[in-house]
mmCIF file with all atom_site columns, C-alpha atoms in Angstrom:
data_model
loop_
_atom_site.group_PDB
_atom_site.id
_atom_site.type_symbol
_atom_site.label_atom_id
_atom_site.label_alt_id
_atom_site.label_comp_id
_atom_site.label_asym_id
_atom_site.label_entity_id
_atom_site.label_seq_id
_atom_site.pdbx_PDB_ins_code
_atom_site.Cartn_x
_atom_site.Cartn_y
_atom_site.Cartn_z
_atom_site.occupancy
_atom_site.B_iso_or_equiv
_atom_site.pdbx_formal_charge
_atom_site.auth_seq_id
_atom_site.auth_comp_id
_atom_site.auth_asym_id
_atom_site.auth_atom_id
_atom_site.pdbx_PDB_model_num
ATOM 1  C CA . MET A 1 1  ? 0.053   0.027  -0.035  1.00 91.00 ? 1  MET A CA 1
ATOM 2  C CA . TYR A 1 2  ? 1.042   3.526  -0.755  1.00 93.00 ? 2  TYR A CA 1
ATOM 3  C CA . ALA A 1 3  ? 0.022   6.886  0.904   1.00 93.00 ? 3  ALA A CA 1
ATOM 4  C CA . VAL A 1 4  ? -0.169  9.951  -1.186  1.00 92.00 ? 4  VAL A CA 1
ATOM 5  C CA . ALA A 1 5  ? 2.048   12.609 0.117   1.00 88.00 ? 5  ALA A CA 1
ATOM 6  C CA . SER A 1 6  ? -0.624  15.332 -0.229  1.00 89.00 ? 6  SER A CA 1
ATOM 7  C CA . GLY A 1 7  ? -3.602  16.252 -2.270  1.00 90.00 ? 7  GLY A CA 1
ATOM 8  C CA . ASP A 1 8  ? -1.983  19.459 -3.087  1.00 91.00 ? 8  ASP A CA 1
ATOM 9  C CA . ARG A 1 9  ? 1.089   17.776 -4.428  1.00 93.00 ? 9  ARG A CA 1
ATOM 10 C CA . LEU A 1 10 ? -1.245  15.686 -6.758  1.00 95.00 ? 10 LEU A CA 1
ATOM 11 C CA . LYS A 1 11 ? -3.067  18.897 -8.004  1.00 94.00 ? 11 LYS A CA 1
ATOM 12 C CA . LEU A 1 12 ? 0.310   20.472 -8.513  1.00 93.00 ? 12 LEU A CA 1
ATOM 13 C CA . LEU A 1 13 ? 1.593   17.466 -10.671 1.00 94.00 ? 13 LEU A CA 1
ATOM 14 C CA . MET A 1 14 ? -1.687  17.575 -12.490 1.00 95.00 ? 14 MET A CA 1
ATOM 15 C CA . GLU A 1 15 ? -1.233  21.131 -13.562 1.00 93.00 ? 15 GLU A CA 1
ATOM 16 C CA . ARG A 1 16 ? 2.241   20.160 -14.944 1.00 87.00 ? 16 ARG A CA 1
ATOM 17 C CA . THR A 1 17 ? 2.834   16.477 -15.484 1.00 83.00 ? 17 THR A CA 1
ATOM 18 C CA . GLY A 1 18 ? 6.213   15.137 -16.571 1.00 81.00 ? 18 GLY A CA 1
ATOM 19 C CA . SER A 1 19 ? 5.451   16.078 -20.167 1.00 80.00 ? 19 SER A CA 1
ATOM 20 C CA . GLY A 1 20 ? 4.766   19.574 -19.083 1.00 83.00 ? 20 GLY A CA 1
ATOM 21 C CA . GLU A 1 21 ? 1.096   19.356 -20.156 1.00 87.00 ? 21 GLU A CA 1
ATOM 22 C CA . PRO A 1 22 ? -1.732  19.676 -17.536 1.00 93.00 ? 22 PRO A CA 1
ATOM 23 C CA . ILE A 1 23 ? -4.282  16.675 -17.016 1.00 94.00 ? 23 ILE A CA 1
ATOM 24 C CA . LYS A 1 24 ? -7.721  16.770 -15.760 1.00 95.00 ? 24 LYS A CA 1
ATOM 25 C CA . SER A 1 25 ? -8.816  14.393 -12.998 1.00 95.00 ? 25 SER A CA 1
ATOM 26 C CA . ARG A 1 26 ? -11.060 12.421 -15.320 1.00 96.00 ? 26 ARG A CA 1
ATOM 27 C CA . GLU A 1 27 ? -8.299  12.109 -17.836 1.00 96.00 ? 27 GLU A CA 1
ATOM 28 C CA . LEU A 1 28 ? -5.793  10.948 -15.338 1.00 96.00 ? 28 LEU A CA 1
ATOM 29 C CA . ALA A 1 29 ? -8.317  8.333  -13.862 1.00 97.00 ? 29 ALA A CA 1
ATOM 30 C CA . ALA A 1 30 ? -8.798  7.066  -17.456 1.00 97.00 ? 30 ALA A CA 1
ATOM 31 C CA . LYS A 1 31 ? -5.149  6.954  -18.281 1.00 96.00 ? 31 LYS A CA 1
ATOM 32 C CA . ALA A 1 32 ? -4.286  5.295  -15.007 1.00 97.00 ? 32 ALA A CA 1
ATOM 33 C CA . GLY A 1 33 ? -7.225  2.906  -15.140 1.00 97.00 ? 33 GLY A CA 1
ATOM 34 C CA . VAL A 1 34 ? -8.614  3.935  -11.682 1.00 96.00 ? 34 VAL A CA 1
ATOM 35 C CA . ALA A 1 35 ? -11.981 5.258  -10.810 1.00 96.00 ? 35 ALA A CA 1
ATOM 36 C CA . HIS A 1 36 ? -12.441 8.949  -11.063 1.00 96.00 ? 36 HIS A CA 1
ATOM 37 C CA . GLY A 1 37 ? -13.630 8.959  -7.294  1.00 95.00 ? 37 GLY A CA 1
ATOM 38 C CA . THR A 1 38 ? -10.327 7.622  -6.309  1.00 96.00 ? 38 THR A CA 1
ATOM 39 C CA . ILE A 1 39 ? -8.436  10.587 -7.986  1.00 96.00 ? 39 ILE A CA 1
ATOM 40 C CA . GLY A 1 40 ? -10.946 12.967 -6.356  1.00 95.00 ? 40 GLY A CA 1
ATOM 41 C CA . ALA A 1 41 ? -10.629 11.350 -3.138  1.00 95.00 ? 41 ALA A CA 1
ATOM 42 C CA . LEU A 1 42 ? -6.824  11.498 -3.153  1.00 95.00 ? 42 LEU A CA 1
ATOM 43 C CA . MET A 1 43 ? -6.934  15.211 -4.166  1.00 94.00 ? 43 MET A CA 1
ATOM 44 C CA . SER A 1 44 ? -9.356  16.131 -1.351  1.00 92.00 ? 44 SER A CA 1
ATOM 45 C CA . GLY A 1 45 ? -7.497  14.070 1.325   1.00 90.00 ? 45 GLY A CA 1
ATOM 46 C CA . THR A 1 46 ? -10.541 11.897 2.153   1.00 92.00 ? 46 THR A CA 1
ATOM 47 C CA . GLN A 1 47 ? -8.577  8.934  0.784   1.00 92.00 ? 47 GLN A CA 1
ATOM 48 C CA . ARG A 1 48 ? -4.793  8.727  1.576   1.00 91.00 ? 48 ARG A CA 1
ATOM 49 C CA . VAL A 1 49 ? -3.857  5.083  0.696   1.00 93.00 ? 49 VAL A CA 1
ATOM 50 C CA . VAL A 1 50 ? -4.006  3.027  -2.443  1.00 95.00 ? 50 VAL A CA 1
ATOM 51 C CA . PRO A 1 51 ? -2.670  -0.372 -3.490  1.00 94.00 ? 51 PRO A CA 1
ATOM 52 C CA . GLU A 1 52 ? 0.734   -0.359 -5.157  1.00 94.00 ? 52 GLU A CA 1
ATOM 53 C CA . ASP A 1 53 ? -0.599  -1.103 -8.655  1.00 95.00 ? 53 ASP A CA 1
ATOM 54 C CA . LYS A 1 54 ? -2.801  1.923  -8.450  1.00 96.00 ? 54 LYS A CA 1
ATOM 55 C CA . ALA A 1 55 ? 0.040   4.218  -7.164  1.00 96.00 ? 55 ALA A CA 1
ATOM 56 C CA . ARG A 1 56 ? 2.099   3.088  -9.969  1.00 97.00 ? 56 ARG A CA 1
ATOM 57 C CA . ALA A 1 57 ? -0.361  3.571  -12.535 1.00 97.00 ? 57 ALA A CA 1
ATOM 58 C CA . ILE A 1 58 ? -1.203  7.036  -11.307 1.00 97.00 ? 58 ILE A CA 1
ATOM 59 C CA . VAL A 1 59 ? 2.357   8.265  -11.328 1.00 96.00 ? 59 VAL A CA 1
ATOM 60 C CA . ALA A 1 60 ? 3.042   6.627  -14.766 1.00 96.00 ? 60 ALA A CA 1
ATOM 61 C CA . ALA A 1 61 ? 0.018   8.741  -16.314 1.00 96.00 ? 61 ALA A CA 1
ATOM 62 C CA . LEU A 1 62 ? 1.548   11.752 -14.665 1.00 95.00 ? 62 LEU A CA 1
ATOM 63 C CA . GLY A 1 63 ? 5.027   10.880 -15.878 1.00 94.00 ? 63 GLY A CA 1
ATOM 64 C CA . VAL A 1 64 ? 6.878   11.136 -12.529 1.00 94.00 ? 64 VAL A CA 1
ATOM 65 C CA . GLU A 1 65 ? 8.643   8.721  -10.068 1.00 94.00 ? 65 GLU A CA 1
ATOM 66 C CA . LEU A 1 66 ? 6.603   6.859  -7.380  1.00 94.00 ? 66 LEU A CA 1
ATOM 67 C CA . GLY A 1 67 ? 8.373   8.578  -4.675  1.00 93.00 ? 67 GLY A CA 1
ATOM 68 C CA . VAL A 1 68 ? 7.381   12.104 -5.883  1.00 93.00 ? 68 VAL A CA 1
ATOM 69 C CA . LEU A 1 69 ? 3.814   11.505 -4.990  1.00 94.00 ? 69 LEU A CA 1
ATOM 70 C CA . PHE A 1 70 ? 3.520   8.427  -2.716  1.00 94.00 ? 70 PHE A CA 1
ATOM 71 C CA . ASP A 1 71 ? 5.101   7.202  0.466   1.00 92.00 ? 71 ASP A CA 1
ATOM 72 C CA . ARG A 1 72 ? 5.229   3.385  1.243   1.00 90.00 ? 72 ARG A CA 1
ATOM 73 C CA . ALA A 1 73 ? 2.658   2.710  3.933   1.00 84.00 ? 73 ALA A CA 1
ATOM 74 C CA . GLN A 1 74 ? 3.200   0.049  6.714   1.00 71.00 ? 74 GLN A CA 1
ATOM 75 C CA . ARG A 1 75 ? 0.455   -1.952 8.223   1.00 65.00 ? 75 ARG A CA 1
ATOM 76 C CA . SER A 1 76 ? -0.070  -1.302 11.954  1.00 59.00 ? 76 SER A CA 1
ATOM 77 C CA . GLY A 1 77 ? -3.077  -3.415 13.206  1.00 52.00 ? 77 GLY A CA 1
ATOM 78 C CA . ARG A 1 78 ? -5.892  -2.581 10.913  1.00 52.00 ? 78 ARG A CA 1
ATOM 79 C CA . THR A 1 79 ? -4.755  0.775  9.944   1.00 52.00 ? 79 THR A CA 1
ATOM 80 C CA . PHE A 1 80 ? -2.155  1.816  7.235   1.00 53.00 ? 80 PHE A CA 1
ATOM 81 C CA . VAL A 1 81 ? 0.355   4.296  8.495   1.00 54.00 ? 81 VAL A CA 1
ATOM 82 C CA . PRO A 1 82 ? 2.642   6.118  5.974   1.00 55.00 ? 82 PRO A CA 1
ATOM 83 C CA . VAL A 1 83 ? 6.403   5.557  6.703   1.00 51.00 ? 83 VAL A CA 1
ATOM 84 C CA . GLN A 1 84 ? 8.092   8.532  7.951   1.00 49.00 ? 84 GLN A CA 1
ATOM 85 C CA . ARG A 1 85 ? 10.830  9.714  5.469   1.00 52.00 ? 85 ARG A CA 1
ATOM 86 C CA . GLU A 1 86 ? 14.194  10.476 6.988   1.00 48.00 ? 86 GLU A CA 1
ATOM 87 C CA . ALA A 1 87 ? 15.426  14.161 6.634   1.00 46.00 ? 87 ALA A CA 1
ATOM 88 C CA . THR A 1 88 ? 18.319  14.498 4.176   1.00 44.00 ? 88 THR A CA 1
#
């Protein structure tokens, strides 16, 4: 499972994808093969975690690396908790 770093970062990446072109949420959902509601929920923060295949599909459609948008989530009981990145 992967946790989105922030809905704002997703919005920013949608404004300027890896190719430099903007992409709308419905277009991103279609290119990534995920539900439009998933993209909307990630943007609004109502959903933070997606399976690895969806995370990889979303970043591929955006043209960016996985770590730019998502952090690996670790399972803690019944809740997925994003792994804390070390400061560099």
